[in-house]
Amino acid sequence: MKLLVISDVHGRRDRVEQALAQQTDCATVLFLGDGLREVEDVADNHPERSFVMVPGNCDFSALLPATRLEIWGGKRVMMTHGHRYHAKHGLTTLYLAAQERQADILLFGHTHQPLQLYEDGLYILNPGSLGYEGTYGLLEITSAGIMTNVVRLT
């Protein structure tokens, strides 16, 4: 199972479309906030894909949870934007929240800085900013294990 992870779109609907075009084998798109309206518009045009979203600090949605815990490929995946966990000041609060939820994978955005890390059994991925830097993440969960990758739009 291969999942497309995007965050911090900040008005760049065109870049969401580019990422989808580059990753045609990702049936599920995980959006980590900041650009919710644009991503919802793109999602409406792509009914063949499943979009799972959390809002960011620049989004206003009373309907979406700020943090989600989902299961893909038997792995517990925590999704959040990161601002409520002070992501710009370090990973400690995020890490503890993921541990509390017994997550195998932590996905967050907000910092606009791509990050891939494996610490104490927890895979951590920040895809960076699709809107500003043109980066997105790939999360692959198979029987062989978990792989994360950060990709730049081409």
C-alpha positions as a printed Julia matrix, in Angstrom:
154×3 Matrix{Float64}:
   0.0    0.0     0.0
   1.44   3.33   -1.11
   0.05   6.6     0.26
   0.67  10.14   -0.97
   1.3   12.58    1.91
   0.91  16.32    1.31
   0.93  19.37    3.55
   1.11  23.15    3.53
  -0.36  23.75    0.08
  -1.03  27.45    0.8
  -3.11  28.18   -2.3
  -1.13  26.09   -4.8
  -3.91  23.87   -6.15
  -1.77  23.34   -9.26
   0.91  21.64   -7.2
  -1.61  19.24   -5.68
  -2.6   18.28   -9.23
   1.09  17.86  -10.14
   1.73  15.54   -7.2
  -1.32  13.46   -8.11
  -0.11  13.24  -11.72
   3.35  12.12  -10.58
   1.99   9.46   -8.21
  -0.78   7.74  -10.15
  -0.35   4.54   -8.12
  -1.38   6.21   -4.84
  -5.1    5.63   -4.37
  -5.1    7.39   -1.0
  -3.97  10.97   -0.33
  -3.23  12.12    3.22
  -3.43  15.89    3.69
  -1.85  17.38    6.82
  -3.32  20.88    6.73
  -2.9   24.45    5.45
  -4.72  24.65    2.15
  -7.83  22.68    3.05
 -10.12  24.5     0.62
  -7.8   23.88   -2.33
  -7.35  20.21   -1.47
 -11.11  19.75   -1.05
 -11.6   21.25   -4.53
  -9.01  18.9    -6.02
 -10.57  15.94   -4.18
 -13.94  16.76   -5.77
 -12.29  16.39   -9.19
 -10.68  13.03   -8.3
 -13.39  10.64   -7.09
 -11.07   7.74   -7.95
  -8.88   8.71   -4.98
  -9.59   8.68   -1.29
  -8.59  11.84    0.62
  -8.06  11.8     4.39
  -7.52  15.27    5.88
  -6.75  17.23    9.02
  -6.88  21.04    9.2
  -3.87  23.26    9.75
  -3.49  26.55   11.58
  -4.49  28.43    8.39
  -7.64  26.33    7.88
 -11.02  26.81    9.48
 -12.99  23.6     9.8
 -15.17  22.57   12.67
 -15.92  19.28   10.92
 -12.45  17.74   10.73
 -10.53  16.48   13.76
  -7.19  18.19   14.46
  -5.58  14.79   14.99
  -6.54  11.46   13.46
  -5.44   7.92   14.15
  -6.03   5.68   11.14
  -4.99   2.13   10.31
  -3.44   1.24    6.95
  -1.77  -2.07    6.25
  -2.19  -3.03    9.89
  -0.15  -0.01   11.07
  -1.45   2.76   13.32
  -0.89   6.13   11.65
  -1.22   9.41   13.56
  -1.98  12.42   11.35
  -1.85  16.03   12.54
  -0.76  19.41   11.25
   1.62  19.9    14.16
   0.86  23.43   15.37
  -1.08  22.17   18.4
   1.97  20.1    19.36
   4.47  22.97   18.96
   6.21  21.27   16.03
   8.3   24.35   15.26
   9.94  24.0    18.68
  10.87  20.33   18.48
   9.4   16.86   18.24
   8.97  16.01   21.92
   5.26  16.83   22.25
   4.46  15.17   18.91
   6.48  12.09   19.85
   4.72  11.76   23.21
   1.29  12.15   21.56
   2.18   9.41   19.07
   3.39   7.15   21.88
   0.2    7.78   23.85
  -1.82   6.64   20.82
   0.49   3.65   20.26
   1.15   4.88   16.73
   3.59   3.12   14.45
   3.83   6.14   12.13
   3.6    9.88   12.84
   2.75  12.27    9.99
   2.84  16.04   10.51
   3.46  19.29    8.65
   3.5   22.95    9.75
   7.28  23.5     9.75
   7.63  23.45    5.93
  10.79  21.4     6.5
  10.87  17.83    5.16
  11.85  15.25    7.75
  12.22  11.47    7.79
  13.16   9.83   11.05
  12.93   6.49   12.8
  13.11   6.68   16.56
  12.32   4.01   19.15
  10.0    2.08   16.83
   8.22   5.18   15.48
   8.46   6.25   11.84
   8.18  10.04   11.56
   7.49  11.84    8.28
   7.03  15.52    7.54
   6.57  15.96    3.77
   7.56  19.63    3.86
   5.56  22.28    2.03
   3.99  21.37   -1.3
   3.0   25.02   -1.78
   6.35  26.67   -1.07
   9.13  24.13   -1.6
   7.26  21.74   -3.87
   7.88  18.65   -1.72
   5.57  15.82   -0.75
   5.9   12.49    1.0
   5.36   8.87    0.13
   4.48   6.29    2.75
   4.66   2.66    1.72
   3.38  -0.07    4.03
   3.99  -3.66    2.95
   4.45  -7.04    4.57
   8.2   -6.36    4.32
   7.94  -3.17    6.38
   7.49   0.6     6.23
   9.25   3.0     3.88
   9.05   6.79    3.86
  10.37   9.13    1.21
  10.32  12.85    0.47
   9.96  13.77   -3.2
  10.35  17.11   -4.97
   7.96  18.0    -7.79
   9.56  17.69  -11.21
